[in-house]
């Protein structure tokens, strides 16, 4: 099993996603002899998972059923254990596009955190690219290394435990892109410039506060970055539901008007027309935005090394 290479069958040691519904899923490490409890009953790894195909419908001990999905960066973002605040798919998608990432790209990242963005970056630059990710917190760095190893992507990523603001990324003049998600990104702009390739490399900084953005933009300008641009991505979800509305019999009303010669403005004719307008209903799908939507997550500041 690998997060960047699809496998057909579930094997011992794999990380799989147990899908109970769109709002209910969780990851599980498949191990021979282990069991997993769900609200539909027990899943026995040896008989219910190992050897089955990903996407299979598995019946639990109480008669309910779940689907077992192959892990992807998107599913991992929704289900990973949170060690820090994470980036979600809305911001991740624009980051990978604006940094112009592709298979073979070299990317530097700080900090690693819970690894949400890291998995997406690895999948994007695979199979010949590489991610150099720096994490200040030692335990989080060690946990990230462990997860990358379990997910079969350790050959595509190098995890370093150090302060990027003081010690940089540990590489020079090779990165196609740099991503910063740290409290004071302006202190790492110089190291980011050193890590980027000689010309044309891209940088992105994620900050929740506009004051951080202002200081970061000033530092980028000081170090000669161009095309400095700040974005905020807001996601608006629509709820689709079936509604019933009455339909008017416009054809009959028009026929009555022409045959009887009634004045449509008269009160008596208006009453008969209203009766005709309520002769049936029709059902159709309608989309309305949710009453509560995800608001501000952070500002994304992009720039180019000139």
Tab-separated table of N, CA and C in Angstrom, residues 1-4 15 76 80 83 109 111-123 130-135 140-160:
chain	number	residue	atom	x	y	z
A	1	UNK	N	0.829	-1.195	0.000
A	1	UNK	CA	0.000	0.000	0.000
A	1	UNK	C	0.867	1.250	0.000
A	2	UNK	N	0.526	2.205	-0.861
A	2	UNK	CA	1.217	3.483	-0.895
A	2	UNK	C	0.205	4.570	-1.202
A	3	UNK	N	0.412	5.745	-0.628
A	3	UNK	CA	-0.491	6.861	-0.870
A	3	UNK	C	-0.351	7.421	-2.282
A	4	UNK	N	0.693	7.023	-3.008
A	4	UNK	CA	0.906	7.540	-4.357
A	4	UNK	C	0.779	6.459	-5.422
A	15	UNK	N	-2.694	0.861	5.680
A	15	UNK	CA	-3.607	1.825	6.279
A	15	UNK	C	-4.814	1.937	5.361
A	76	UNK	N	-7.022	11.243	3.724
A	76	UNK	CA	-6.181	11.378	4.909
A	76	UNK	C	-6.373	12.735	5.567
A	80	UNK	N	-7.006	12.255	9.427
A	80	UNK	CA	-5.725	12.123	10.127
A	80	UNK	C	-5.825	12.533	11.587
A	83	UNK	N	-2.285	16.728	15.201
A	83	UNK	CA	-1.244	17.171	16.124
A	83	UNK	C	-1.143	18.700	16.130
A	109	UNK	N	9.237	22.544	2.586
A	109	UNK	CA	8.055	22.871	3.390
A	109	UNK	C	8.451	23.069	4.851
A	111	UNK	N	6.042	24.432	8.549
A	111	UNK	CA	6.356	23.208	9.220
A	111	UNK	C	5.498	22.038	8.775
A	112	UNK	N	5.968	20.866	9.144
A	112	UNK	CA	5.312	19.632	8.731
A	112	UNK	C	3.962	19.467	9.408
A	113	UNK	N	3.906	19.745	10.721
A	113	UNK	CA	2.652	19.657	11.457
A	113	UNK	C	2.079	18.255	11.448
A	114	UNK	N	0.811	18.129	11.074
A	114	UNK	CA	0.129	16.841	11.032
A	114	UNK	C	0.293	16.130	9.698
A	115	UNK	N	0.940	16.771	8.728
A	115	UNK	CA	1.239	16.123	7.459
A	115	UNK	C	0.125	16.162	6.434
A	116	UNK	N	-0.877	17.002	6.617
A	116	UNK	CA	-1.980	17.079	5.656
A	116	UNK	C	-1.489	17.556	4.288
A	117	UNK	N	-0.840	18.729	4.252
A	117	UNK	CA	-0.309	19.243	2.991
A	117	UNK	C	0.825	18.368	2.480
A	118	UNK	N	1.636	17.828	3.384
A	118	UNK	CA	2.797	17.025	2.975
A	118	UNK	C	2.383	15.863	2.084
A	119	UNK	N	1.323	15.145	2.454
A	119	UNK	CA	0.875	14.002	1.651
A	119	UNK	C	0.424	14.446	0.265
A	120	UNK	N	-0.254	15.590	0.187
A	120	UNK	CA	-0.693	16.094	-1.115
A	120	UNK	C	0.497	16.506	-1.977
A	121	UNK	N	1.503	17.152	-1.355
A	121	UNK	CA	2.699	17.550	-2.106
A	121	UNK	C	3.451	16.333	-2.627
A	122	UNK	N	3.577	15.296	-1.783
A	122	UNK	CA	4.288	14.088	-2.192
A	122	UNK	C	3.593	13.440	-3.382
A	123	UNK	N	2.262	13.326	-3.323
A	123	UNK	CA	1.514	12.729	-4.425
A	123	UNK	C	1.689	13.538	-5.721
A	130	UNK	N	10.809	15.301	-4.960
A	130	UNK	CA	11.161	15.088	-3.555
A	130	UNK	C	10.652	16.261	-2.720
A	131	UNK	N	10.253	15.927	-1.485
A	131	UNK	CA	9.810	16.924	-0.522
A	131	UNK	C	10.794	16.986	0.634
A	132	UNK	N	11.297	18.191	0.913
A	132	UNK	CA	12.130	18.434	2.089
A	132	UNK	C	11.271	19.213	3.080
A	133	UNK	N	10.883	18.549	4.171
A	133	UNK	CA	9.990	19.189	5.129
A	133	UNK	C	10.687	19.355	6.474
A	134	UNK	N	10.531	20.525	7.064
A	134	UNK	CA	11.208	20.890	8.314
A	134	UNK	C	10.163	21.100	9.402
A	135	UNK	N	10.378	20.446	10.552
A	135	UNK	CA	9.477	20.576	11.701
A	135	UNK	C	10.282	20.946	12.940
A	140	UNK	N	6.754	15.768	16.880
A	140	UNK	CA	5.953	15.825	15.656
A	140	UNK	C	6.776	15.390	14.453
A	141	UNK	N	8.055	15.748	14.437
A	141	UNK	CA	8.924	15.317	13.335
A	141	UNK	C	9.070	13.797	13.317
A	142	UNK	N	9.257	13.193	14.499
A	142	UNK	CA	9.403	11.739	14.566
A	142	UNK	C	8.114	11.039	14.156
A	143	UNK	N	6.978	11.577	14.563
A	143	UNK	CA	5.692	10.984	14.185
A	143	UNK	C	5.464	11.099	12.681
A	144	UNK	N	5.872	12.214	12.095
A	144	UNK	CA	5.729	12.382	10.650
A	144	UNK	C	6.574	11.354	9.893
A	145	UNK	N	7.821	11.139	10.346
A	145	UNK	CA	8.672	10.117	9.714
A	145	UNK	C	8.005	8.744	9.776
A	146	UNK	N	7.428	8.421	10.926
A	146	UNK	CA	6.772	7.126	11.103
A	146	UNK	C	5.592	6.971	10.142
A	147	UNK	N	4.790	8.013	10.013
A	147	UNK	CA	3.633	7.952	9.119
A	147	UNK	C	4.063	7.831	7.660
A	148	UNK	N	5.066	8.589	7.253
A	148	UNK	CA	5.537	8.491	5.868
A	148	UNK	C	6.047	7.083	5.561
A	149	UNK	N	6.701	6.467	6.542
A	149	UNK	CA	7.194	5.101	6.355
A	149	UNK	C	6.027	4.122	6.238
A	150	UNK	N	5.033	4.251	7.106
A	150	UNK	CA	3.880	3.358	7.067
A	150	UNK	C	3.071	3.541	5.787
A	151	UNK	N	3.082	4.731	5.234
A	151	UNK	CA	2.283	5.024	4.048
A	151	UNK	C	3.043	4.780	2.747
A	152	UNK	N	4.259	4.262	2.838
A	152	UNK	CA	5.002	3.881	1.649
A	152	UNK	C	5.537	5.032	0.821
A	153	UNK	N	5.817	6.185	1.445
A	153	UNK	CA	6.306	7.341	0.689
A	153	UNK	C	7.608	7.886	1.266
A	154	UNK	N	8.266	7.105	2.144
A	154	UNK	CA	9.469	7.623	2.807
A	154	UNK	C	10.586	7.937	1.826
A	155	UNK	N	10.606	7.277	0.636
A	155	UNK	CA	11.654	7.542	-0.352
A	155	UNK	C	11.440	8.867	-1.078
A	156	UNK	N	10.286	9.498	-0.869
A	156	UNK	CA	9.971	10.747	-1.564
A	156	UNK	C	10.050	11.963	-0.648
A	157	UNK	N	10.410	11.750	0.631
A	157	UNK	CA	10.383	12.861	1.580
A	157	UNK	C	11.545	12.744	2.546
A	158	UNK	N	12.105	13.905	2.913
A	158	UNK	CA	13.131	14.000	3.947
A	158	UNK	C	12.616	14.909	5.045
A	159	UNK	N	12.515	14.373	6.274
A	159	UNK	CA	12.017	15.140	7.421
A	159	UNK	C	13.200	15.601	8.256
A	160	UNK	N	13.273	16.897	8.542
A	160	UNK	CA	14.354	17.465	9.347
A	160	UNK	C	13.771	18.170	10.561
